[in-house]
Amino acid sequence: MATGIRSFTVSQGADDLEWTGERYLPEVGGDIRAEHLHRYLFALQYCADKAVLDIACGEGYGSALLAQTARTVVGVDIAEDVVKHASSCYGDAQISFAVGDCQNIPLPDHSVDVVVCFETIEHVADQSRAIAEMKRVLRPDGAIILSTPDANSDDGAWHEGNPYHVHEMSNQEFAETLRANFRHAWIAGQSAVHGSVILERPSSAEIFTAQDEHAFARRE
């Protein structure tokens, strides 16, 4: 079975934001594009007709992607220039953007069905507070889709000494943190690969494919 998106077009105004190597911009290609877009494509299946918060939304491309299935999407980021850019490029009646911090989310209690938070909590010192804030805005039957680098992964040298990261958790620490805060937690890993894949069928593998420079798909 293949679950695709209709299209994803790189915004034409992204040159007003600086590529620092940390906050992803969608015109940047390679493994980093595959990893970032795949995370949002994975989240799509849980966002259909839902009210979604994309916390630390950055440039806004992910919020726009989630809006392909979500009822509403609110993108929140700490940087005012980024929020201004996202609002200009993607804002409409379905998608809105606001300045805010993952430790102080500018939304009411129990106001969203899904919280999407990718590559964010490693940037804050008080990770417990950030997770508590996500729980606060989440409805009781809602879901959080969260990613963060594994401090002990084989590619540790890639993010070792990253000046933007305050604390990176090991996979065990991450799992323990999630299970201490939520009744149900499912843990998975992600890595970019190149080449040919042979899988036993049925398979539970998540596969990201690029159809062209602007259209991408998730396959399982």
mmCIF file of C-alpha atoms in Angstrom:
data_model
loop_
_atom_site.group_PDB
_atom_site.id
_atom_site.type_symbol
_atom_site.label_atom_id
_atom_site.label_comp_id
_atom_site.label_asym_id
_atom_site.label_seq_id
_atom_site.Cartn_x
_atom_site.Cartn_y
_atom_site.Cartn_z
ATOM 1 C CA MET A 1 0.000 0.000 0.000
ATOM 2 C CA ALA A 2 1.285 3.494 -0.778
ATOM 3 C CA THR A 3 0.237 6.616 1.068
ATOM 4 C CA GLY A 4 1.309 9.711 -0.890
ATOM 5 C CA ILE A 5 0.818 13.444 -0.622
ATOM 6 C CA ARG A 6 -0.677 15.448 -3.454
ATOM 7 C CA SER A 7 2.417 17.621 -3.806
ATOM 8 C CA PHE A 8 4.973 19.531 -1.824
ATOM 9 C CA THR A 9 6.343 22.732 -3.305
ATOM 10 C CA VAL A 10 9.352 24.506 -1.840
ATOM 11 C CA SER A 11 8.375 28.026 -0.836
ATOM 12 C CA GLN A 12 9.775 30.758 -3.054
ATOM 13 C CA GLY A 13 10.479 33.162 -0.187
ATOM 14 C CA ALA A 14 12.863 31.038 1.854
ATOM 15 C CA ASP A 15 15.830 33.189 0.869
ATOM 16 C CA ASP A 16 14.732 35.674 3.531
ATOM 17 C CA LEU A 17 15.858 33.127 6.171
ATOM 18 C CA GLU A 18 19.447 32.185 6.905
ATOM 19 C CA TRP A 19 20.481 28.529 6.608
ATOM 20 C CA THR A 20 22.499 27.952 9.785
ATOM 21 C CA GLY A 21 22.789 24.188 9.428
ATOM 22 C CA GLU A 22 20.307 23.692 12.287
ATOM 23 C CA ARG A 23 16.850 25.041 11.412
ATOM 24 C CA TYR A 24 15.945 23.162 8.250
ATOM 25 C CA LEU A 25 14.903 25.061 5.125
ATOM 26 C CA PRO A 26 13.079 23.034 2.446
ATOM 27 C CA GLU A 27 15.314 24.057 -0.457
ATOM 28 C CA VAL A 28 18.203 22.176 1.214
ATOM 29 C CA GLY A 29 18.505 18.715 -0.339
ATOM 30 C CA GLY A 30 20.198 15.452 0.543
ATOM 31 C CA ASP A 31 19.679 13.176 3.553
ATOM 32 C CA ILE A 32 18.477 16.023 5.750
ATOM 33 C CA ARG A 33 15.580 16.707 3.368
ATOM 34 C CA ALA A 34 14.584 13.034 3.312
ATOM 35 C CA GLU A 35 14.680 12.794 7.111
ATOM 36 C CA HIS A 36 12.690 15.974 7.765
ATOM 37 C CA LEU A 37 10.010 15.414 5.135
ATOM 38 C CA HIS A 38 9.642 11.736 6.019
ATOM 39 C CA ARG A 39 8.836 12.627 9.618
ATOM 40 C CA TYR A 40 6.005 14.889 8.500
ATOM 41 C CA LEU A 41 4.777 12.327 5.961
ATOM 42 C CA PHE A 42 4.706 9.742 8.738
ATOM 43 C CA ALA A 43 2.674 12.104 10.935
ATOM 44 C CA LEU A 44 0.056 12.679 8.208
ATOM 45 C CA GLN A 45 -1.726 9.403 8.920
ATOM 46 C CA TYR A 46 -2.492 10.553 12.489
ATOM 47 C CA CYS A 47 -3.634 14.066 11.585
ATOM 48 C CA ALA A 48 -6.638 13.405 9.334
ATOM 49 C CA ASP A 49 -9.470 15.800 10.309
ATOM 50 C CA LYS A 50 -7.625 16.704 13.541
ATOM 51 C CA ALA A 51 -6.650 19.966 15.203
ATOM 52 C CA VAL A 52 -2.850 19.861 15.083
ATOM 53 C CA LEU A 53 -0.077 21.821 16.798
ATOM 54 C CA ASP A 54 3.304 21.887 15.041
ATOM 55 C CA ILE A 55 5.559 23.126 17.824
ATOM 56 C CA ALA A 56 8.898 24.640 16.749
ATOM 57 C CA CYS A 57 7.486 24.694 13.226
ATOM 58 C CA GLY A 58 10.403 26.597 11.739
ATOM 59 C CA GLU A 59 9.985 27.744 8.135
ATOM 60 C CA GLY A 60 6.433 26.373 8.025
ATOM 61 C CA TYR A 61 6.774 23.750 5.276
ATOM 62 C CA GLY A 62 5.828 20.960 7.700
ATOM 63 C CA SER A 63 2.717 22.723 8.949
ATOM 64 C CA ALA A 64 1.633 23.181 5.332
ATOM 65 C CA LEU A 65 2.262 19.504 4.644
ATOM 66 C CA LEU A 66 0.212 18.427 7.693
ATOM 67 C CA ALA A 67 -2.647 20.642 6.525
ATOM 68 C CA GLN A 68 -3.170 18.284 3.586
ATOM 69 C CA THR A 69 -5.098 16.018 5.952
ATOM 70 C CA ALA A 70 -5.565 18.000 9.192
ATOM 71 C CA ARG A 71 -8.666 20.060 9.912
ATOM 72 C CA THR A 72 -6.563 22.927 11.315
ATOM 73 C CA VAL A 73 -2.854 23.423 11.977
ATOM 74 C CA VAL A 74 -1.208 25.922 14.312
ATOM 75 C CA GLY A 75 2.528 26.338 13.834
ATOM 76 C CA VAL A 76 4.429 27.822 16.780
ATOM 77 C CA ASP A 77 8.053 28.931 16.747
ATOM 78 C CA ILE A 78 10.229 30.998 19.059
ATOM 79 C CA ALA A 79 11.723 33.145 16.266
ATOM 80 C CA GLU A 80 9.617 36.106 15.157
ATOM 81 C CA ASP A 81 11.225 36.365 11.703
ATOM 82 C CA VAL A 82 10.511 32.691 11.045
ATOM 83 C CA VAL A 83 6.860 33.063 12.092
ATOM 84 C CA LYS A 84 6.509 36.110 9.850
ATOM 85 C CA HIS A 85 7.954 34.136 6.930
ATOM 86 C CA ALA A 86 5.722 31.102 7.584
ATOM 87 C CA SER A 87 2.601 33.253 7.836
ATOM 88 C CA SER A 88 3.448 34.980 4.549
ATOM 89 C CA CYS A 89 4.205 31.745 2.674
ATOM 90 C CA TYR A 90 1.662 29.305 4.091
ATOM 91 C CA GLY A 91 -0.886 31.065 6.307
ATOM 92 C CA ASP A 92 -4.557 30.774 5.383
ATOM 93 C CA ALA A 93 -7.887 29.970 7.004
ATOM 94 C CA GLN A 94 -6.701 26.445 7.793
ATOM 95 C CA ILE A 95 -3.115 27.205 8.877
ATOM 96 C CA SER A 96 -2.008 29.857 11.366
ATOM 97 C CA PHE A 97 1.318 30.678 12.985
ATOM 98 C CA ALA A 98 2.259 32.234 16.313
ATOM 99 C CA VAL A 99 5.371 33.163 18.259
ATOM 100 C CA GLY A 100 5.871 30.904 21.270
ATOM 101 C CA ASP A 101 8.148 28.580 23.192
ATOM 102 C CA CYS A 102 7.690 24.840 23.671
ATOM 103 C CA GLN A 103 8.003 25.536 27.409
ATOM 104 C CA ASN A 104 5.197 28.128 27.256
ATOM 105 C CA ILE A 105 2.847 27.238 24.390
ATOM 106 C CA PRO A 106 0.384 30.053 23.533
ATOM 107 C CA LEU A 107 -2.663 27.764 23.336
ATOM 108 C CA PRO A 108 -5.475 26.917 25.789
ATOM 109 C CA ASP A 109 -5.588 23.679 27.772
ATOM 110 C CA HIS A 110 -6.853 20.610 25.871
ATOM 111 C CA SER A 111 -7.192 22.488 22.587
ATOM 112 C CA VAL A 112 -5.507 20.154 20.050
ATOM 113 C CA ASP A 113 -5.816 16.511 19.040
ATOM 114 C CA VAL A 114 -2.220 16.006 17.872
ATOM 115 C CA VAL A 115 1.059 17.641 18.856
ATOM 116 C CA VAL A 116 3.910 17.286 16.360
ATOM 117 C CA CYS A 117 7.332 18.133 17.795
ATOM 118 C CA PHE A 118 10.358 17.277 15.688
ATOM 119 C CA GLU A 119 14.000 17.806 16.701
ATOM 120 C CA THR A 120 13.118 20.319 19.408
ATOM 121 C CA ILE A 121 13.402 19.118 22.990
ATOM 122 C CA GLU A 122 17.179 18.716 22.703
ATOM 123 C CA HIS A 123 17.265 22.529 22.448
ATOM 124 C CA VAL A 124 15.788 23.163 25.913
ATOM 125 C CA ALA A 125 17.194 22.626 29.383
ATOM 126 C CA ASP A 126 13.883 21.829 31.097
ATOM 127 C CA GLN A 127 12.640 18.983 28.927
ATOM 128 C CA SER A 128 10.118 17.868 31.557
ATOM 129 C CA ARG A 129 8.460 21.281 31.404
ATOM 130 C CA ALA A 130 8.310 21.135 27.612
ATOM 131 C CA ILE A 131 6.618 17.737 27.684
ATOM 132 C CA ALA A 132 4.243 18.943 30.418
ATOM 133 C CA GLU A 133 3.267 21.887 28.190
ATOM 134 C CA MET A 134 2.552 19.564 25.276
ATOM 135 C CA LYS A 135 0.364 17.439 27.540
ATOM 136 C CA ARG A 136 -1.433 20.554 28.785
ATOM 137 C CA VAL A 137 -2.619 21.611 25.313
ATOM 138 C CA LEU A 138 -3.388 18.038 24.237
ATOM 139 C CA ARG A 139 -6.874 16.592 24.577
ATOM 140 C CA PRO A 140 -7.152 13.474 26.797
ATOM 141 C CA ASP A 141 -7.464 11.119 23.811
ATOM 142 C CA GLY A 142 -4.829 12.926 21.747
ATOM 143 C CA ALA A 143 -1.373 11.906 20.555
ATOM 144 C CA ILE A 144 2.102 13.400 20.521
ATOM 145 C CA ILE A 145 4.506 12.589 17.674
ATOM 146 C CA LEU A 146 7.969 13.490 18.912
ATOM 147 C CA SER A 147 11.501 13.065 17.565
ATOM 148 C CA THR A 148 14.915 13.832 19.009
ATOM 149 C CA PRO A 149 18.456 12.636 18.196
ATOM 150 C CA ASP A 150 19.787 9.610 20.080
ATOM 151 C CA ALA A 151 22.905 10.704 21.964
ATOM 152 C CA ASN A 152 24.322 7.166 21.719
ATOM 153 C CA SER A 153 23.578 6.481 18.068
ATOM 154 C CA ASP A 154 26.253 5.426 15.587
ATOM 155 C CA ASP A 155 26.109 8.866 13.959
ATOM 156 C CA GLY A 156 26.854 10.558 17.280
ATOM 157 C CA ALA A 157 29.871 12.330 15.808
ATOM 158 C CA TRP A 158 27.496 14.200 13.468
ATOM 159 C CA HIS A 159 25.799 16.086 16.303
ATOM 160 C CA GLU A 160 28.559 15.883 18.916
ATOM 161 C CA GLY A 161 29.264 19.355 20.252
ATOM 162 C CA ASN A 162 26.272 20.889 18.437
ATOM 163 C CA PRO A 163 26.098 24.419 19.910
ATOM 164 C CA TYR A 164 22.310 24.529 19.452
ATOM 165 C CA HIS A 165 21.659 21.412 21.540
ATOM 166 C CA VAL A 166 21.382 21.731 25.312
ATOM 167 C CA HIS A 167 20.816 18.069 26.160
ATOM 168 C CA GLU A 168 20.515 15.042 23.880
ATOM 169 C CA MET A 169 18.866 11.992 25.404
ATOM 170 C CA SER A 170 19.874 8.410 24.837
ATOM 171 C CA ASN A 171 17.223 6.126 23.387
ATOM 172 C CA GLN A 172 16.713 4.589 26.830
ATOM 173 C CA GLU A 173 16.306 7.989 28.501
ATOM 174 C CA PHE A 174 13.891 9.093 25.801
ATOM 175 C CA ALA A 175 11.785 5.932 26.169
ATOM 176 C CA GLU A 176 11.715 6.251 29.962
ATOM 177 C CA THR A 177 10.668 9.898 29.728
ATOM 178 C CA LEU A 178 7.805 9.103 27.359
ATOM 179 C CA ARG A 179 6.563 6.135 29.376
ATOM 180 C CA ALA A 180 6.636 8.211 32.562
ATOM 181 C CA ASN A 181 4.309 10.775 30.982
ATOM 182 C CA PHE A 182 2.018 8.795 28.664
ATOM 183 C CA ARG A 183 -0.015 5.600 28.983
ATOM 184 C CA HIS A 184 1.121 4.332 25.602
ATOM 185 C CA ALA A 185 4.459 4.923 23.890
ATOM 186 C CA TRP A 186 5.784 3.483 20.626
ATOM 187 C CA ILE A 187 9.489 4.016 19.937
ATOM 188 C CA ALA A 188 11.092 3.837 16.486
ATOM 189 C CA GLY A 189 14.382 4.841 14.887
ATOM 190 C CA GLN A 190 15.065 6.729 11.673
ATOM 191 C CA SER A 191 18.032 6.867 9.315
ATOM 192 C CA ALA A 192 18.591 7.838 5.695
ATOM 193 C CA VAL A 193 19.656 4.983 3.410
ATOM 194 C CA HIS A 194 20.561 4.723 -0.278
ATOM 195 C CA GLY A 195 20.335 1.749 -2.620
ATOM 196 C CA SER A 196 18.175 -1.333 -2.997
ATOM 197 C CA VAL A 197 15.953 -2.819 -0.300
ATOM 198 C CA ILE A 198 14.549 -6.374 -0.209
ATOM 199 C CA LEU A 199 11.939 -6.877 2.497
ATOM 200 C CA GLU A 200 9.887 -9.821 3.609
ATOM 201 C CA ARG A 201 6.197 -9.236 2.930
ATOM 202 C CA PRO A 202 4.248 -8.168 4.810
ATOM 203 C CA SER A 203 6.750 -5.636 6.129
ATOM 204 C CA SER A 204 6.430 -2.862 8.697
ATOM 205 C CA ALA A 205 9.154 -0.720 7.133
ATOM 206 C CA GLU A 206 8.570 3.010 6.587
ATOM 207 C CA ILE A 207 9.996 4.145 3.232
ATOM 208 C CA PHE A 208 10.367 7.694 1.937
ATOM 209 C CA THR A 209 10.505 8.258 -1.831
ATOM 210 C CA ALA A 210 11.056 11.392 -3.898
ATOM 211 C CA GLN A 211 8.889 11.429 -7.002
ATOM 212 C CA ASP A 212 10.573 14.593 -8.264
ATOM 213 C CA GLU A 213 11.988 17.793 -6.764
ATOM 214 C CA HIS A 214 8.602 18.836 -5.372
ATOM 215 C CA ALA A 215 6.545 15.671 -4.828
ATOM 216 C CA PHE A 216 7.279 13.092 -2.162
ATOM 217 C CA ALA A 217 5.585 9.977 -0.843
ATOM 218 C CA ARG A 218 5.539 7.685 2.140
ATOM 219 C CA ARG A 219 5.260 3.942 1.455
ATOM 220 C CA GLU A 220 4.751 0.996 3.752
#
